[in-house]
XYZ file of N, CA and C in Angstrom:
456
model
N 114.909 122.027 85.150
C 114.701 122.261 86.630
C 113.317 123.279 86.954
N 112.647 123.793 86.103
C 111.538 124.465 86.460
C 110.449 123.338 86.654
N 110.438 122.274 86.076
C 109.547 121.030 86.382
C 109.753 120.602 87.953
N 111.071 120.312 88.141
C 111.315 119.804 89.518
C 110.690 121.034 90.522
N 110.914 122.325 90.512
C 110.614 123.237 91.261
C 108.867 123.196 91.268
N 108.454 123.084 90.292
C 106.996 122.920 90.102
C 106.469 121.796 91.123
N 106.961 120.890 90.874
C 106.704 119.534 91.786
C 106.885 119.860 93.180
N 108.193 120.446 93.609
C 108.375 120.769 94.736
C 107.017 121.681 95.410
N 106.966 122.789 94.538
C 105.897 123.644 95.296
C 104.601 122.873 95.390
N 104.215 122.009 94.312
C 102.882 121.224 94.423
C 102.896 120.304 95.496
N 104.026 119.731 95.732
C 104.071 118.726 97.120
C 103.958 119.648 98.504
N 104.456 120.553 98.348
C 104.511 121.544 99.602
C 103.064 121.766 99.807
N 102.173 122.124 98.547
C 101.003 122.666 98.830
C 99.890 121.422 99.162
N 100.137 120.277 98.516
C 99.351 119.099 98.882
C 99.811 118.782 100.379
N 101.017 118.822 101.065
C 101.206 118.707 102.109
C 100.419 119.435 103.212
N 100.397 120.761 102.691
C 99.621 121.818 103.503
C 98.330 121.505 103.628
N 97.822 121.189 102.375
C 96.221 120.986 102.416
C 96.061 119.713 103.148
N 96.627 118.875 103.229
C 96.374 117.455 103.955
C 96.351 117.642 105.371
N 97.390 118.524 105.796
C 97.461 118.707 107.207
C 96.535 119.582 107.552
N 95.976 120.627 106.924
C 94.796 121.356 107.074
C 93.549 120.535 107.306
N 93.301 119.637 106.492
C 92.197 118.641 106.798
C 92.295 117.682 107.913
N 93.504 117.506 108.253
C 93.604 116.638 109.638
C 93.236 117.472 110.837
N 93.646 118.755 110.512
C 93.372 119.973 111.552
C 91.887 119.962 111.688
N 91.318 120.165 110.481
C 89.792 120.328 110.667
C 89.121 119.252 111.132
N 89.522 118.012 110.780
C 88.761 116.635 111.676
C 88.664 116.912 113.057
N 90.000 117.216 113.480
C 90.252 117.286 115.043
C 89.408 118.330 115.642
N 89.104 119.475 115.042
C 88.305 120.625 115.450
C 86.757 120.097 115.287
N 86.517 119.274 114.274
C 84.987 119.078 114.265
C 84.581 117.994 115.179
N 85.569 117.135 115.649
C 85.650 116.180 116.642
C 85.372 116.803 117.896
N 86.128 117.945 118.566
C 85.898 118.616 119.392
C 84.470 119.243 119.465
N 83.859 119.674 118.477
C 82.517 120.300 118.372
C 81.405 119.123 118.752
N 81.757 117.899 118.039
C 80.796 116.935 117.949
C 80.810 116.350 119.384
N 82.102 116.281 120.246
C 82.074 115.777 121.383
C 81.266 116.475 122.479
N 81.328 117.935 122.030
C 80.731 118.930 123.071
C 78.976 119.081 122.676
N 79.032 118.721 121.374
C 77.476 118.466 120.922
C 76.847 117.318 121.502
N 77.478 116.207 121.574
C 77.001 114.819 121.955
C 76.643 114.961 123.617
N 77.405 115.602 124.347
C 77.350 115.790 125.637
C 75.951 116.563 126.447
N 75.551 117.319 125.335
C 74.272 118.089 125.652
C 73.168 117.179 125.703
N 72.758 116.463 124.903
C 71.809 115.579 124.854
C 71.635 114.394 126.118
N 73.016 113.898 126.160
C 73.281 112.828 127.075
C 73.018 113.587 128.576
N 73.518 114.978 128.851
C 73.242 115.481 130.133
C 71.916 115.756 130.150
N 71.206 116.077 129.465
C 69.548 116.018 129.404
C 68.805 114.884 129.883
N 69.234 113.822 129.196
C 68.950 112.489 129.481
C 69.148 111.932 130.782
N 70.318 112.276 131.369
C 70.775 111.757 132.512
C 69.950 112.784 133.629
N 69.639 113.845 133.292
C 68.993 114.700 134.207
C 67.430 114.436 134.181
N 67.115 113.814 133.074
C 65.318 113.950 132.987
C 64.702 112.522 133.262
N 65.676 111.563 132.624
C 65.237 110.364 132.681
C 65.020 109.261 133.838
N 66.214 109.484 134.670
C 66.176 108.621 136.060
C 64.947 108.683 136.843
N 64.686 107.611 137.329
C 63.382 107.776 138.305
C 61.973 108.184 137.807
N 61.930 108.049 136.345
C 60.764 108.638 135.700
C 60.439 107.203 135.032
N 58.882 107.011 135.143
C 58.251 105.806 134.595
C 58.100 106.255 133.246
N 58.812 105.626 132.396
C 58.354 105.581 130.734
C 57.531 104.610 130.317
N 56.683 104.899 129.373
C 55.812 103.798 128.703
C 57.066 102.825 127.914
N 56.830 101.670 127.863
C 57.490 100.540 127.398
C 58.288 101.078 126.176
N 57.539 101.518 125.022
C 58.277 102.070 123.795
C 59.083 103.132 123.870
N 58.818 104.020 124.630
C 59.790 105.382 124.892
C 60.721 104.914 125.716
N 60.858 103.918 126.638
C 62.072 103.361 127.291
C 62.802 102.739 126.587
N 62.279 101.995 125.487
C 63.361 101.401 124.590
C 64.071 102.249 123.603
N 63.134 103.221 123.145
C 63.782 104.214 122.019
C 64.692 105.228 122.943
N 64.586 105.402 124.130
C 65.448 106.334 124.812
C 66.674 105.394 125.052
N 66.559 104.353 125.328
C 67.795 103.517 125.674
C 68.519 103.251 124.157
N 67.757 103.052 123.190
C 68.521 102.957 121.941
C 69.420 104.219 121.800
N 68.270 105.409 121.817
C 69.012 106.555 121.468
C 70.261 106.939 122.192
N 70.292 106.513 123.421
C 71.505 106.949 124.431
C 72.631 106.094 123.925
N 72.348 104.905 123.729
C 73.561 103.998 123.309
C 74.190 104.452 122.320
N 73.172 104.938 121.220
C 73.841 105.439 120.143
C 74.560 106.755 120.159
N 74.271 107.603 121.093
C 74.903 108.865 121.299
C 76.442 108.265 122.032
N 76.195 107.448 122.791
C 77.495 106.875 123.355
C 78.369 106.332 122.435
N 77.954 105.741 121.396
C 78.726 104.784 120.433
C 79.375 106.102 119.597
N 78.455 106.984 119.370
C 79.046 107.932 118.385
C 80.240 108.648 119.209
N 80.217 108.956 120.340
C 81.187 109.610 121.159
C 82.361 108.588 121.098
N 82.170 107.773 121.246
C 83.380 106.557 121.451
C 83.910 106.665 119.943
N 83.236 106.750 118.750
C 83.787 106.829 117.535
C 84.530 107.998 117.332
N 84.108 109.103 117.881
C 84.635 110.206 117.736
C 86.004 110.400 118.554
N 86.028 110.039 119.690
C 87.436 109.451 120.547
C 88.300 108.710 119.720
N 87.847 107.951 119.019
C 88.912 107.258 118.159
C 89.324 108.000 117.028
N 88.593 108.704 116.449
C 89.184 109.695 115.351
C 90.331 110.426 115.995
N 90.059 111.052 117.111
C 91.262 111.940 117.662
C 92.339 111.082 118.216
N 92.096 109.934 118.684
C 92.940 109.175 119.328
C 94.293 108.872 118.586
N 95.445 109.260 119.057
C 96.862 109.202 118.368
C 97.119 107.788 117.821
N 97.571 107.381 116.629
C 98.052 106.224 116.357
C 99.357 106.137 116.502
N 99.982 105.490 117.288
C 101.442 105.642 117.382
C 102.107 104.395 116.784
N 101.674 103.555 115.895
C 102.486 102.517 115.245
C 102.606 102.947 113.914
N 103.586 102.271 113.137
C 103.737 102.416 111.664
C 104.331 103.775 111.420
N 105.657 104.060 112.365
C 106.481 105.105 112.097
C 107.073 105.301 110.787
N 106.401 106.142 109.832
C 106.611 106.270 108.482
C 108.155 107.062 108.328
N 109.079 106.827 107.687
C 110.256 107.635 107.630
C 109.823 108.996 107.529
N 110.623 109.975 108.089
C 110.422 111.388 107.831
C 109.287 111.973 108.785
N 108.788 110.739 109.757
C 107.899 111.534 110.594
C 108.489 111.590 112.111
N 107.911 112.276 113.025
C 108.069 112.321 114.203
C 108.276 110.991 115.035
N 107.154 110.227 114.690
C 107.369 108.785 115.064
C 108.545 108.095 114.886
N 109.027 108.478 113.507
C 110.455 107.498 113.007
C 111.421 108.295 114.033
N 111.519 109.551 114.126
C 112.429 110.319 114.556
C 112.538 109.939 116.135
N 111.445 109.654 116.624
C 111.680 109.282 118.189
C 112.278 108.011 118.393
N 112.489 107.155 117.289
C 113.247 105.874 117.384
C 114.703 105.955 117.037
N 115.168 107.216 116.567
C 116.458 107.443 116.002
C 117.480 107.886 117.188
N 118.715 107.971 116.925
C 119.756 108.610 117.656
C 120.029 109.951 116.839
N 120.517 110.512 117.679
C 120.824 112.017 117.096
C 121.557 111.497 115.679
N 122.448 110.910 115.611
C 123.290 110.594 114.283
C 122.364 110.121 113.161
N 121.230 109.310 113.676
C 120.199 108.813 112.441
C 119.352 109.849 112.138
N 118.899 110.721 113.046
C 118.196 111.842 112.678
C 118.851 112.749 111.709
N 119.933 113.085 112.034
C 120.692 113.832 110.944
C 120.875 113.330 109.527
N 120.814 111.907 109.682
C 121.025 111.168 108.230
C 119.744 111.168 107.704
N 118.924 111.007 108.490
C 117.562 110.929 107.819
C 117.004 112.298 107.179
N 117.289 113.627 107.947
C 117.051 114.790 107.434
C 118.005 115.195 106.171
N 119.167 114.693 106.175
C 120.008 114.837 104.972
C 119.686 114.166 103.644
N 118.968 112.741 103.943
C 118.588 112.049 102.961
C 117.478 112.573 102.016
N 117.315 112.396 100.798
C 116.261 112.706 99.920
C 114.886 112.275 100.416
N 113.967 113.231 100.707
C 112.714 112.693 101.346
C 111.744 112.101 100.337
N 110.970 111.301 100.534
C 109.997 110.714 99.675
C 108.758 111.599 100.017
N 108.622 112.491 99.416
C 107.427 113.578 99.790
C 106.238 113.208 99.348
N 106.127 112.327 98.125
C 104.886 112.182 97.669
C 104.193 110.983 98.681
N 105.240 109.918 99.076
C 104.908 108.979 99.871
C 104.169 109.656 101.143
N 104.899 110.668 101.814
C 104.487 111.415 102.704
C 103.004 111.913 102.691
N 102.649 112.543 101.455
C 101.656 113.179 101.308
C 100.310 111.881 101.338
N 100.786 110.958 100.609
C 99.866 109.794 100.589
C 99.562 109.219 102.076
N 100.509 109.133 102.787
C 100.440 108.771 104.221
C 99.419 109.504 104.977
N 99.793 110.937 104.906
C 99.058 112.062 105.484
C 97.377 112.042 105.071
N 97.188 111.587 103.793
C 95.845 111.640 103.077
C 95.108 110.444 103.576
N 95.888 109.415 104.042
C 95.370 108.137 104.384
C 94.841 108.425 105.837
N 95.517 109.138 106.695
C 95.177 109.454 107.904
C 93.999 110.507 107.907
N 93.913 111.262 107.046
C 92.640 112.392 107.033
C 91.390 111.558 106.422
N 91.545 110.631 105.536
C 90.512 109.872 105.029
C 90.018 108.849 106.204
N 90.899 108.397 107.034
C 90.414 107.437 108.037
C 89.635 108.580 109.195
N 90.211 109.620 109.547
C 89.425 110.433 110.275
C 88.233 110.940 109.880
N 88.119 111.110 108.622
C 86.753 111.788 108.019
C 85.696 110.439 108.100
N 86.108 109.353 107.731
C 85.364 108.187 107.717
C 84.624 108.018 109.166
N 85.526 108.091 110.114
C 85.080 107.927 111.466
C 84.303 109.084 111.706
N 84.371 110.465 111.400
C 83.408 111.428 111.603
C 82.071 111.193 110.923
N 82.136 110.685 109.709
C 80.926 110.431 108.992
C 80.030 109.344 109.860
N 80.970 108.145 110.230
C 80.199 107.269 110.858
C 79.364 107.723 112.177
N 80.300 108.808 112.927
C 79.679 109.115 114.184
C 78.348 110.047 113.794
N 78.403 110.836 112.737
C 77.268 111.581 112.169
C 76.223 110.590 111.992
N 76.470 109.649 111.173
C 75.231 108.664 111.073
C 74.681 108.170 112.137
N 75.471 107.746 112.987
C 74.838 106.905 114.460
C 74.265 108.191 115.197
N 74.821 109.360 115.268
C 73.970 110.381 115.978
C 72.634 110.635 115.241
N 72.654 110.713 114.015
C 71.478 111.139 113.445
C 70.367 109.972 113.631
N 70.737 108.751 113.551
C 69.743 107.587 113.936
C 69.294 107.758 115.502
N 70.357 107.916 116.195
C 70.024 108.065 117.781
C 69.028 109.125 118.180
N 69.404 110.374 117.331
C 68.427 111.370 117.410
C 66.857 111.286 116.922
N 66.979 110.320 115.977
C 65.553 110.028 115.768
C 64.995 108.913 116.492
N 65.700 108.016 117.289
C 65.171 107.488 118.166
C 64.698 108.127 119.187
N 65.311 109.239 119.786
C 64.990 110.063 120.984
C 63.996 110.783 120.590
N 63.941 111.356 119.430
C 62.591 112.264 119.013
C 61.321 111.350 118.878
N 61.471 110.135 118.418
C 60.394 109.082 118.629
C 59.947 108.593 120.002
N 60.822 108.717 120.881
C 60.641 108.287 122.136
C 59.765 109.534 122.997
N 60.177 110.620 122.488
C 59.595 111.938 122.823
C 58.204 111.750 122.436
N 57.816 111.705 121.105
C 56.691 111.666 120.663
C 55.720 110.655 121.389
N 56.362 109.186 121.427
C 55.590 108.168 121.727
C 55.262 108.568 123.533
N 56.023 109.423 124.178
C 55.511 109.674 125.536
C 54.602 110.496 125.602
N 54.415 111.379 124.458
C 53.470 112.472 124.523
C 51.837 112.045 123.854
N 52.021 111.152 123.374
C 50.906 110.500 122.666
C 50.077 109.755 123.669
């Protein structure tokens, strides 16, 4: 019995850890969206109507498109995925009748499968954030190069 209790406690801890990571990705996404909006707002305010040298104009365009692409990736990170209703999830329960819900809650839960499912969600979200960060870095380099080429 102690080993079963130990695995239950470990599954509870694993579930809590993964849910915390999912929450962190969502919080980071909000920060990133806010951060991306600042340079975009500056570009919208400063660039229209200005004659930029050819190289600078191209680099500003590349940087702007990159920032928009990074924002779209972040939006995909926080976009709810409503397919694949895994048993024991609110998505699954939304498809149940009250009796089916009660039966599901009384059935032994496959908690390990649930932790794996949540971990895959967290990993997908982190991959998206990493991609958005990479796109942003390249975009900022392009924008910095545009600024330098305009000043030279």
